[in-house]
Coordinates of C-alpha atoms in Angstrom, one line a residue:
Chain A
X681 CA 16.1 140.3 -19.0
X682 CA 18.9 141.1 -21.9
X683 CA 19.7 144.0 -19.7
X684 CA 20.8 141.4 -16.7
X685 CA 22.5 139.7 -19.1
X686 CA 24.1 142.0 -20.9
X687 CA 25.4 143.3 -17.4
X688 CA 26.2 139.3 -16.6
X689 CA 28.3 139.5 -19.6
X690 CA 30.2 142.6 -18.5
X691 CA 31.2 142.2 -15.1
X692 CA 31.9 138.3 -15.7
X693 CA 34.5 139.0 -18.5
X694 CA 36.3 141.9 -15.7
X695 CA 36.0 139.2 -13.1
X696 CA 37.4 136.2 -15.4
X697 CA 40.5 138.3 -15.5
X698 CA 41.0 139.2 -12.2
X699 CA 40.6 135.2 -11.3
X700 CA 43.0 133.9 -14.3
X701 CA 45.4 136.1 -12.1
X702 CA 45.0 134.8 -8.9
X703 CA 44.7 131.0 -10.2
X704 CA 47.6 131.3 -11.8
X705 CA 50.3 132.1 -9.4
X706 CA 48.2 129.5 -7.2
X707 CA 48.7 126.7 -9.9
X708 CA 52.4 127.6 -10.0
X709 CA 53.2 128.4 -6.7
X710 CA 50.8 126.4 -4.5
X711 CA 50.5 131.0 -3.1
X712 CA 47.3 131.6 -2.3
X713 CA 48.0 135.6 -3.3
X714 CA 46.3 137.7 -0.5
X715 CA 47.9 140.8 -2.7
X716 CA 46.3 140.2 -5.4
X717 CA 43.2 142.7 -5.4
X718 CA 46.3 145.5 -4.1
X719 CA 48.4 144.8 -7.5
X720 CA 44.7 145.3 -8.9
X721 CA 44.2 148.8 -7.4
X722 CA 48.2 149.8 -7.9
X723 CA 47.8 148.8 -11.6
X724 CA 44.6 151.4 -11.6
X725 CA 46.6 154.0 -10.1
X726 CA 49.1 154.3 -12.6
X727 CA 47.0 154.5 -15.4
X728 CA 45.1 157.0 -13.6
X729 CA 48.5 158.9 -13.1
X730 CA 49.5 158.3 -16.8
X731 CA 46.5 158.6 -18.5
X732 CA 44.3 160.7 -16.0
X733 CA 47.1 163.2 -15.0
X734 CA 49.6 163.5 -17.7
X735 CA 47.7 163.0 -20.7
X736 CA 49.0 160.2 -22.4
X737 CA 47.3 157.9 -24.5
X738 CA 45.3 155.4 -22.6
X739 CA 46.4 152.3 -24.7
X740 CA 50.2 153.3 -23.4
X741 CA 48.9 154.3 -20.4
X742 CA 47.6 150.2 -19.9
X743 CA 50.6 148.9 -21.2
X744 CA 52.4 151.1 -18.6
X745 CA 50.3 149.5 -16.1
X746 CA 50.9 145.9 -17.4
X747 CA 54.7 146.9 -17.0
X748 CA 54.7 148.0 -13.9
X749 CA 52.9 145.0 -12.5
X750 CA 54.6 142.5 -14.3
X751 CA 58.0 144.0 -12.7
X752 CA 56.7 144.3 -9.3
X753 CA 55.4 140.8 -9.7
X754 CA 59.2 139.6 -10.3
X755 CA 60.6 141.2 -7.7
X756 CA 58.2 140.0 -5.5
X757 CA 58.6 136.4 -6.6
X758 CA 62.1 136.8 -6.9
X759 CA 63.3 138.0 -3.5
X760 CA 60.1 137.5 -1.4
X761 CA 57.9 134.3 -2.4
X762 CA 61.0 132.2 -3.8
X763 CA 63.3 132.2 -0.3
X764 CA 60.5 131.9 2.2
X765 CA 59.2 129.0 -0.1
X766 CA 62.4 127.1 -0.1
X767 CA 62.8 128.0 3.6
X768 CA 60.0 127.0 5.8
X769 CA 59.3 124.0 6.7
X770 CA 55.2 124.5 5.9
X771 CA 54.1 125.6 2.9
X772 CA 51.8 127.6 4.5
X773 CA 54.2 130.1 5.5
X774 CA 53.7 131.8 2.5
X775 CA 50.1 133.3 3.3
X776 CA 51.8 134.9 5.9
X777 CA 54.1 136.4 3.3
X778 CA 51.2 137.4 1.0
X779 CA 49.2 138.9 4.0
X780 CA 52.3 141.0 4.8
X781 CA 52.7 142.2 1.0
X782 CA 49.3 143.2 1.2
X783 CA 49.4 145.2 4.1
X784 CA 52.7 146.7 2.9
X785 CA 51.5 147.4 -0.7
X786 CA 47.8 149.2 0.9
X787 CA 50.2 151.0 2.7
X788 CA 52.5 152.2 -0.2
X789 CA 49.0 153.1 -2.1
X790 CA 47.9 155.5 0.7
X791 CA 51.6 157.2 0.9
X792 CA 51.8 157.7 -2.9
X793 CA 48.4 158.0 -4.3
X794 CA 46.1 158.8 -1.1
X795 CA 42.8 158.0 0.0
X796 CA 40.6 159.7 -2.1
X797 CA 38.7 158.0 -4.5
X798 CA 40.1 158.6 -8.0
X799 CA 38.4 159.0 -11.8
X800 CA 39.2 159.3 -15.1
X801 CA 37.7 161.1 -18.1
X802 CA 35.6 158.5 -20.5
X803 CA 37.7 157.0 -23.2
X804 CA 34.5 157.1 -25.6
X805 CA 31.4 159.0 -24.9
X806 CA 27.8 157.8 -26.0
X807 CA 25.5 154.9 -24.9
X808 CA 24.5 152.1 -26.7
X809 CA 20.7 151.8 -26.8
X810 CA 18.7 149.0 -28.2
X811 CA 15.2 150.0 -28.2
X812 CA 15.5 149.9 -24.3
X813 CA 16.3 146.7 -23.5
X814 CA 19.6 146.9 -23.2
X815 CA 20.8 150.2 -22.0
X816 CA 25.0 150.5 -22.1
X817 CA 27.4 153.0 -22.3
X818 CA 30.2 152.7 -25.0
X819 CA 32.9 152.6 -23.0
X820 CA 31.7 149.5 -21.3
X821 CA 31.1 147.9 -24.3
X822 CA 34.8 148.5 -25.5
X823 CA 36.0 147.6 -22.1
X824 CA 34.2 144.3 -22.0
X825 CA 35.6 143.5 -25.7
X826 CA 39.2 144.6 -23.8
X827 CA 38.7 141.8 -21.6
X828 CA 37.4 139.3 -23.6
X829 CA 40.4 139.8 -26.3
X830 CA 42.8 140.1 -23.4
X831 CA 41.6 136.4 -21.8
X832 CA 41.7 134.9 -25.4
X833 CA 44.9 136.4 -26.0
X834 CA 46.2 134.8 -22.6
X835 CA 44.7 131.1 -23.4
X836 CA 46.4 131.2 -26.6
X837 CA 49.4 132.1 -25.1
X838 CA 49.0 129.4 -22.8
X839 CA 48.1 127.0 -25.0
X840 CA 50.4 127.8 -28.2
X841 CA 53.6 129.3 -27.0
X842 CA 56.6 127.8 -25.5
X843 CA 56.4 129.7 -22.4
X844 CA 52.9 128.6 -21.9
X845 CA 53.6 125.2 -22.4
X846 CA 56.4 125.3 -20.0
X847 CA 53.9 127.2 -17.6
X848 CA 51.4 124.2 -17.9
X849 CA 54.2 121.7 -17.1
X850 CA 54.8 123.1 -14.1
X851 CA 51.4 123.2 -12.6
X852 CA 51.3 120.0 -13.6
X853 CA 54.0 118.8 -11.5
X854 CA 56.4 120.9 -10.4
X855 CA 59.5 117.8 -10.4
X856 CA 58.4 116.1 -13.4
X857 CA 58.9 119.6 -15.0
X858 CA 62.1 120.4 -13.7
X859 CA 63.6 116.7 -14.5
X860 CA 61.9 117.5 -18.6
X861 CA 64.6 120.5 -18.5
X862 CA 62.3 123.4 -17.5
X863 CA 63.9 126.0 -15.8
X864 CA 61.9 126.0 -12.7
X865 CA 62.8 129.1 -11.2
X866 CA 62.8 131.4 -13.9
X867 CA 59.1 129.9 -15.1
X868 CA 57.7 130.4 -11.4
X869 CA 58.9 134.0 -11.9
X870 CA 57.3 134.6 -14.8
X871 CA 54.2 133.0 -14.0
X872 CA 54.4 135.3 -11.2
X873 CA 54.3 138.1 -13.3
X874 CA 52.2 137.1 -15.6
X875 CA 49.4 136.9 -13.2
X876 CA 49.9 140.2 -11.5
X877 CA 50.6 142.1 -15.1
X878 CA 46.8 140.6 -15.2
X879 CA 45.3 141.7 -12.1
X880 CA 47.1 145.6 -13.2
X881 CA 45.8 145.2 -16.8
X882 CA 42.3 144.6 -14.5
X883 CA 43.2 147.4 -13.1
X884 CA 44.0 149.9 -15.6
X885 CA 40.7 148.9 -17.9
X886 CA 38.4 149.1 -14.7
X887 CA 39.6 152.3 -13.7
X888 CA 37.6 154.6 -17.0
X889 CA 34.2 153.1 -15.6
X890 CA 34.6 152.9 -11.8
X891 CA 37.3 154.8 -10.9
X892 CA 39.7 153.5 -7.9
X893 CA 40.4 153.8 -4.2
X894 CA 42.2 152.8 -1.5
X895 CA 39.6 150.1 -0.1
X896 CA 38.9 148.2 -2.9
X897 CA 42.0 145.8 -2.8
X898 CA 40.6 143.8 0.5
X899 CA 36.9 143.3 -1.2
X900 CA 38.6 142.1 -5.0
X901 CA 40.9 139.5 -3.1
X902 CA 37.7 138.2 -1.4
X903 CA 35.7 137.8 -4.7
X904 CA 38.9 136.7 -6.7
X905 CA 38.9 133.6 -3.9
X906 CA 35.5 133.0 -4.6
X907 CA 35.5 132.9 -8.0
X908 CA 38.9 130.8 -7.8
X909 CA 37.0 128.3 -5.5
X910 CA 33.5 127.9 -7.8
X911 CA 35.7 127.0 -10.7
X912 CA 38.5 124.9 -9.3
X913 CA 42.1 126.5 -7.4
X914 CA 44.7 126.3 -10.0
X915 CA 42.6 125.6 -13.0
X916 CA 42.6 128.3 -15.7
X917 CA 39.0 127.2 -17.4
X918 CA 37.6 126.8 -14.0
X919 CA 38.7 130.6 -13.3
X920 CA 37.3 132.0 -16.6
X921 CA 33.8 129.6 -15.6
X922 CA 33.9 131.4 -11.4
X923 CA 34.3 135.0 -13.1
X924 CA 31.7 134.7 -15.2
X925 CA 29.1 132.8 -12.7
X926 CA 30.0 135.4 -10.1
X927 CA 29.5 138.1 -12.5
X928 CA 26.1 136.4 -13.7
X929 CA 24.7 136.1 -9.9
X930 CA 25.2 139.4 -8.9
X931 CA 23.8 141.0 -12.1
X932 CA 20.7 139.0 -11.7
X933 CA 20.5 139.4 -7.5
X934 CA 21.6 143.1 -8.0
X935 CA 18.4 143.2 -10.5
X936 CA 15.6 141.1 -8.5
X937 CA 17.2 141.9 -5.0
X938 CA 18.0 145.5 -5.1
X939 CA 15.8 146.6 -2.3
X940 CA 17.2 144.0 -0.1
X941 CA 20.3 145.5 0.0
X942 CA 23.7 143.5 0.8
X943 CA 21.2 140.2 0.9
X944 CA 22.3 139.3 -2.6
X945 CA 26.1 138.9 -1.3
X946 CA 25.2 136.7 1.5
X947 CA 23.1 134.6 -0.8
X948 CA 25.9 134.3 -3.1
X949 CA 28.1 133.6 -0.1
X950 CA 25.7 131.0 1.2
X951 CA 25.1 129.3 -1.9
X952 CA 28.7 128.8 -2.9
X953 CA 29.2 127.2 0.8
X954 CA 26.5 124.8 -0.2
X955 CA 28.3 123.8 -3.7
X956 CA 31.5 123.7 -1.9
X957 CA 30.2 121.4 0.8
X958 CA 28.8 119.1 -2.2
X959 CA 31.4 119.5 -4.8
X960 CA 34.8 120.3 -2.5
X961 CA 37.0 120.9 -5.6
X962 CA 35.1 123.4 -7.8
X963 CA 33.3 123.2 -11.1
X964 CA 36.6 121.8 -12.5
X965 CA 39.2 121.4 -10.2
X966 CA 41.1 117.9 -9.5
X967 CA 40.1 116.8 -6.2
X968 CA 42.1 118.5 -3.3
X969 CA 44.2 120.6 -5.6
Chain B
X454 CA 49.8 116.5 34.4
X455 CA 53.1 114.7 35.2
X456 CA 56.5 115.0 33.5
X457 CA 56.7 118.5 33.9
X458 CA 60.9 119.5 34.5
X459 CA 61.9 122.0 37.2
X460 CA 63.0 124.3 34.3
X461 CA 59.7 124.2 33.0
X462 CA 58.0 125.2 36.2
X463 CA 60.1 128.2 36.8
X464 CA 59.6 129.3 33.5
X465 CA 55.5 128.8 34.2
X466 CA 55.8 130.5 37.7
X467 CA 57.8 133.1 36.0
X468 CA 55.6 134.3 33.4
X469 CA 52.1 134.0 35.7
X470 CA 54.4 136.2 38.0
X471 CA 54.9 138.5 35.0
X472 CA 51.7 139.0 33.7
X473 CA 49.5 139.1 37.1
X474 CA 51.9 140.9 39.3
X475 CA 55.2 142.6 37.0
X476 CA 52.7 144.1 34.1
X477 CA 50.4 145.8 36.9
X478 CA 53.5 147.2 38.7
X479 CA 55.0 148.6 35.9
X480 CA 51.8 150.2 34.5
X481 CA 51.0 151.6 38.1
X482 CA 55.0 152.9 38.3
X483 CA 55.4 154.7 34.8
X484 CA 51.3 155.8 34.3
X485 CA 51.0 154.4 31.3
X486 CA 47.5 152.8 31.8
X487 CA 46.7 152.8 28.4
X488 CA 48.5 149.8 28.3
X489 CA 45.9 148.0 30.0
X490 CA 43.8 148.0 27.7
X491 CA 46.6 146.7 25.1
X492 CA 47.5 144.0 26.7
X493 CA 44.0 142.9 27.8
X494 CA 43.0 143.1 23.9
X495 CA 46.5 140.9 23.3
X496 CA 45.2 138.8 25.9
X497 CA 41.9 138.1 24.7
X498 CA 42.8 138.2 20.8
X499 CA 45.5 135.4 22.0
X500 CA 42.6 133.3 23.3
X501 CA 41.2 133.4 20.0
X502 CA 44.2 132.5 18.0
X503 CA 44.7 129.5 20.5
X504 CA 41.7 128.4 18.5
X505 CA 43.1 128.6 15.2
X506 CA 46.1 127.0 16.3
X507 CA 44.5 124.2 17.3
X508 CA 42.7 123.7 13.7
X509 CA 46.3 124.1 12.3
X510 CA 46.9 121.2 14.3
X511 CA 45.0 119.1 12.8
X512 CA 46.2 120.6 9.1
X513 CA 43.5 122.8 8.7
X514 CA 44.2 126.7 7.8
X515 CA 41.6 128.8 9.5
X516 CA 40.3 132.4 8.3
X517 CA 37.5 132.1 10.2
X518 CA 37.9 132.8 13.7
X519 CA 36.5 136.1 13.1
X520 CA 33.3 134.7 12.5
X521 CA 33.2 132.7 15.9
X522 CA 34.4 135.8 18.1
X523 CA 31.4 137.6 16.5
X524 CA 29.0 135.3 17.3
X525 CA 30.4 134.5 20.8
X526 CA 30.3 138.5 21.1
X527 CA 26.7 139.0 19.3
X528 CA 25.4 136.5 21.7
X529 CA 26.8 137.7 25.0
X530 CA 25.6 141.1 24.0
X531 CA 21.8 139.8 23.0
X532 CA 21.9 137.6 26.7
X533 CA 22.7 140.3 28.5
X534 CA 20.8 143.5 27.0
X535 CA 17.8 141.8 26.1
X536 CA 17.6 138.8 28.1
X537 CA 19.1 140.3 31.1
X538 CA 21.6 137.6 31.7
X539 CA 24.7 138.3 34.2
X540 CA 28.1 138.5 31.8
X541 CA 29.2 135.6 33.6
X542 CA 26.5 133.3 32.7
X543 CA 26.7 134.3 29.0
X544 CA 30.2 134.1 28.9
X545 CA 30.4 130.3 28.5
X546 CA 26.8 130.3 26.7
X547 CA 28.1 132.6 23.8
X548 CA 31.5 130.1 23.9
X549 CA 29.1 127.2 23.5
X550 CA 27.3 128.7 20.8
X551 CA 29.7 129.3 18.6
X552 CA 30.7 125.4 18.8
X553 CA 27.4 124.0 18.4
X554 CA 27.1 126.5 15.2
X555 CA 30.9 125.4 14.2
X556 CA 29.8 121.7 14.5
X557 CA 26.6 122.7 12.3
X558 CA 29.0 124.0 9.8
X559 CA 32.0 122.1 10.2
X560 CA 29.7 118.9 8.9
X561 CA 30.0 119.9 5.5
X562 CA 33.1 122.2 4.9
X563 CA 35.4 120.0 7.2
X564 CA 35.3 117.8 4.2
X565 CA 37.5 120.2 2.4
X566 CA 41.5 120.7 2.7
X567 CA 44.2 122.8 2.2
X568 CA 43.5 126.0 0.4
X569 CA 39.8 125.1 -0.2
X570 CA 39.0 125.3 3.4
X571 CA 41.0 128.2 4.2
X572 CA 39.0 129.8 1.7
X573 CA 36.1 128.8 2.6
X574 CA 36.1 130.3 6.2
X575 CA 37.3 133.0 4.7
X576 CA 34.1 133.3 3.3
X577 CA 32.4 132.7 6.3
X578 CA 33.7 135.3 8.1
X579 CA 32.0 137.7 5.0
X580 CA 28.9 135.9 5.6
X581 CA 28.4 136.6 9.4
X582 CA 29.3 140.1 9.0
X583 CA 26.1 140.1 6.3
X584 CA 24.3 138.1 8.6
X585 CA 25.0 140.7 11.5
X586 CA 23.7 143.0 8.9
X587 CA 20.6 141.7 7.9
X588 CA 19.2 139.8 11.1
X589 CA 16.8 142.2 13.3
X590 CA 17.5 140.4 16.5
X591 CA 21.3 142.2 16.2
X592 CA 20.0 145.8 14.8
X593 CA 21.5 145.7 12.0
X594 CA 24.9 148.5 11.1
X595 CA 23.9 150.3 14.5
X596 CA 24.9 147.4 16.4
X597 CA 24.4 147.1 20.1
X598 CA 26.1 149.6 21.9
X599 CA 25.5 150.5 25.8
X600 CA 25.8 147.1 26.7
X601 CA 26.3 147.1 31.1
X602 CA 30.0 146.7 32.9
X603 CA 30.0 143.2 34.2
X604 CA 32.0 145.0 36.7
X605 CA 29.3 146.7 38.4
X606 CA 25.9 144.6 39.6
X607 CA 26.4 141.2 38.8
X608 CA 29.9 140.4 38.8
X609 CA 30.5 140.6 42.9
X610 CA 27.3 138.9 43.9
X611 CA 28.5 135.9 42.1
X612 CA 30.6 133.7 44.7
X613 CA 32.7 132.3 41.2
X614 CA 34.1 135.6 40.8
X615 CA 36.9 136.5 43.7
X616 CA 36.3 139.7 44.7
X617 CA 39.3 141.5 42.7
X618 CA 37.1 144.0 41.3
X619 CA 35.8 146.0 44.4
X620 CA 38.3 148.3 44.9
X621 CA 40.4 148.6 41.8
X622 CA 39.5 150.3 38.7
X623 CA 37.6 148.6 36.0
X624 CA 40.6 148.5 33.8
X625 CA 42.8 146.4 36.0
X626 CA 39.9 144.6 37.0
X627 CA 39.3 143.4 32.8
X628 CA 43.1 143.2 32.4
X629 CA 42.9 140.6 35.1
X630 CA 40.3 138.6 34.2
X631 CA 41.5 138.6 30.4
X632 CA 45.0 136.8 31.9
X633 CA 43.0 134.4 34.0
X634 CA 40.8 133.6 31.0
X635 CA 44.1 133.5 29.0
X636 CA 46.0 130.9 31.1
X637 CA 43.1 128.7 31.4
X638 CA 42.8 128.4 27.8
X639 CA 46.3 127.9 27.4
X640 CA 46.7 125.3 30.3
X641 CA 43.8 123.5 28.4
X642 CA 45.1 123.8 25.1
X643 CA 48.5 122.4 26.6
X644 CA 46.7 119.8 28.5
X645 CA 44.9 118.8 25.0
X646 CA 47.9 118.5 22.7
X647 CA 49.8 116.2 25.6
X648 CA 47.0 113.8 25.4
X649 CA 46.0 110.8 23.4
X650 CA 43.4 113.3 21.8
X651 CA 46.7 115.8 20.7
X652 CA 48.3 112.3 19.4
X653 CA 45.5 111.9 16.9
X654 CA 45.7 115.3 15.9
X655 CA 49.4 115.4 15.2
X656 CA 48.6 111.8 13.0
X657 CA 46.1 113.5 11.4
X658 CA 48.1 116.5 10.7
X659 CA 50.6 114.6 8.8
X660 CA 48.3 112.4 6.4
X661 CA 44.7 112.2 7.1
X662 CA 44.1 108.7 4.8
X663 CA 46.7 106.9 7.0
X664 CA 45.4 107.9 10.3
X665 CA 41.9 106.8 9.1
X666 CA 43.3 103.4 7.7
X667 CA 44.6 102.4 11.0
X668 CA 41.2 103.5 13.0
X669 CA 41.3 107.1 14.1
X670 CA 37.8 108.3 13.4
X671 CA 39.1 111.6 11.8
X672 CA 35.0 112.7 10.9
X673 CA 34.7 112.7 14.9
X674 CA 38.0 114.8 16.0
X675 CA 37.9 117.3 13.3
X676 CA 34.4 118.4 14.5
X677 CA 35.7 118.4 17.8
X678 CA 38.5 120.1 17.6
X679 CA 37.0 122.7 15.4
X680 CA 34.0 122.8 18.0
X681 CA 36.8 123.6 20.8
X682 CA 38.2 125.9 18.4
X683 CA 35.2 128.2 17.8
X684 CA 34.5 127.6 21.5
X685 CA 38.0 129.6 22.5
X686 CA 37.1 131.8 19.2
X687 CA 33.5 132.5 21.1
X688 CA 34.9 133.0 24.5
X689 CA 37.5 136.2 23.1
X690 CA 34.7 137.5 21.3
X691 CA 32.3 137.6 24.0
X692 CA 34.8 139.2 26.3
X693 CA 36.0 141.7 23.5
X694 CA 32.5 143.3 23.4
X695 CA 32.0 143.3 26.8
X696 CA 34.5 145.3 27.0
X697 CA 33.8 147.8 24.5
X698 CA 30.6 147.8 25.6
X699 CA 29.4 147.7 22.1
X700 CA 29.2 144.9 19.1
X701 CA 29.1 146.2 15.7
X702 CA 28.7 144.1 12.6
X703 CA 32.3 145.4 11.8
X704 CA 33.7 144.5 15.6
X705 CA 35.2 141.4 13.4
X706 CA 35.9 141.3 9.8
X707 CA 37.6 139.2 7.4
X708 CA 41.1 141.2 8.0
X709 CA 40.8 140.3 11.9
X710 CA 40.8 136.8 10.6
X711 CA 43.8 137.4 8.7
X712 CA 45.3 138.2 11.4
X713 CA 44.4 135.4 14.1
X714 CA 45.8 133.0 11.4
X715 CA 49.3 135.6 11.3
X716 CA 49.6 135.3 15.2
X717 CA 49.8 131.8 14.7
X718 CA 52.1 131.6 11.6
X719 CA 54.3 134.4 13.1
X720 CA 54.5 132.5 17.0
X721 CA 55.2 129.6 14.9
X722 CA 53.2 126.5 14.2
X723 CA 55.1 123.9 16.1
X724 CA 54.5 125.4 19.6
X725 CA 51.7 125.8 22.1
X726 CA 52.3 129.2 23.2
X727 CA 53.3 130.3 19.6
X728 CA 49.9 132.2 19.0
X729 CA 50.4 134.4 22.3
X730 CA 53.7 135.2 21.6
X731 CA 52.5 135.8 18.1
X732 CA 49.6 138.2 19.4
X733 CA 51.9 140.0 21.2
X734 CA 54.2 140.7 18.8
X735 CA 51.5 141.9 16.4
X736 CA 49.5 143.9 18.7
X737 CA 51.9 145.6 20.4
X738 CA 54.1 146.1 17.9
X739 CA 51.2 148.2 16.0
X740 CA 50.5 149.7 19.3
X741 CA 53.9 150.9 19.6
X742 CA 54.2 152.3 16.2
X743 CA 51.8 154.5 16.2
X744 CA 54.0 157.2 17.2
X745 CA 55.4 157.4 13.7
X746 CA 51.9 158.4 12.1
X747 CA 50.9 158.1 9.0
X748 CA 54.4 155.5 8.1
X749 CA 53.0 153.2 11.1
X750 CA 51.5 150.5 8.3
X751 CA 54.4 151.0 6.1
X752 CA 56.7 149.9 8.8
X753 CA 54.4 147.2 10.4
X754 CA 53.8 145.5 6.7
X755 CA 58.2 145.7 6.2
X756 CA 58.7 144.2 9.5
X757 CA 56.4 141.4 9.2
X758 CA 57.6 140.8 6.0
X759 CA 61.4 141.2 7.1
X760 CA 60.3 138.3 10.3
X761 CA 58.7 135.6 7.7
X762 CA 61.6 136.3 5.3
X763 CA 64.3 135.6 7.5
X764 CA 62.1 133.0 10.2
X765 CA 59.6 131.5 7.7
X766 CA 59.0 129.0 10.5
X767 CA 57.4 131.8 13.2
X768 CA 59.9 133.7 15.9
X769 CA 60.1 130.6 18.5
X770 CA 62.1 128.5 15.8
X771 CA 65.0 130.7 17.1
X772 CA 65.4 129.3 20.2
X773 CA 64.4 125.9 19.8
X774 CA 65.3 125.2 16.4
X775 CA 63.9 123.2 13.3
X776 CA 61.6 120.2 14.3
X777 CA 61.2 120.5 17.9
X778 CA 57.5 119.7 18.7
X779 CA 56.2 120.9 22.1

């Protein structure tokens, strides 16, 4: 049981970070970012190249993943999303754009990095073993800690800095924020870059454990959507809860039902649908977000 | 069906002439028989996309059409292979089954709106794929293969189907069948949009509370629309399975659901024939770009991004301008 809980914490902390980026972008711009999983994969590949191939220290590689994705996110927002949101009659057109970007990033990843599964050397060796009740490699514990630390840092940023305050104002009411003197265009771009950066950070962290490959993008996006739905779209605390809940469901399901194969995911999906039928806005969402 | 201008009638006439006579002639002349398969797929995917478009019409983003297409394909395949039904009876049965499923699922989930509905339908596709993997009747990951061709025995025995196929090859027969289905679908869609129900849908698209307050039974209408939409999905999927002669859980996956939605967006949500054009452009474009090998995806996605960047309201918005509702 302790082992299941530990796995749950480990999965949950990663998932929460993925969901945070997605929900941030959604809260700010009402964009459902289909390309989030692909951004995560790119983050993984950047760390793989810099740390795994060039032998640069891991922390530096991680920073590079963040920087690359932040720049990428800012450019995508500035030159693609912002003009399309201005020009289209219906807001949902951005979904087509997001899907197009997802395809595009997939193609770029395929051309630049190929389709092979890539892994990097372990960052720390050894396994933590508490009387055979919890067995967990040290690198997983380290990644889990780093993920939790990043989440705390992110919440701190959102709560206590000027940028965070502007972003929260923007998420609450775009027009009102603009009237209060928030530079909406600029902070939309910063927010998008921040969301993309989070995806890159998780990608960089997880490449040390699961490795990275081209096909991970799509399923990651779907999982992120689910977490966001559990917690409520566009709510920061909801995304964290969604990530933790999905992490625990997966850990418990895989432990108890492993002999039935994919039935865990089927159960998760079905229970999610039932949950949403009862509570459409998720745990913490505003009704009709 | 009154009130057609002569211009519209000529347009429809030209369209019918092109797809039923022009295309086979051109393909026969150039010898590119593989285009038949491409165009058949386009016609069938356009049927499913028409369903997605219809749910857009009541203001819901539907990314779950792949689920209903897969349900349709499986129902038809199981009825034909295990129960020995004729394909032409299993086709409407598949559509109806998909519609019944849509009613059952739609009752709870149609209360959701906006991105919530979009995301739950996306999850729905995943649920159906996983269910198909888990259930014994669907044969799991092996799927159902060796589905008999409908043309072989059953099709010509039924007087309802014209004897177009007895001397032609199956590619042409399938092409014509798919086109007939597509034309019927879009005629039905056009009729629906220009009926009383269509007006009620437009009122819902604009504001559900307001529509409800002036006496529109929104719960009933959205179920009906979702059922019709899924019926189209089921029909398209069943026909697709019959042409491929096999159904697997991966026949329609999340990416297909997303593509159905993209077809509608690309063609333009304000136009009945938008999804048809969108499907043609997306699918045919993808097929044509096959020539450039590994850069196919790159060029395709760049074109897609460019189109939405410069024509955010869909391809048809170029001709008709903004705000013109068909």
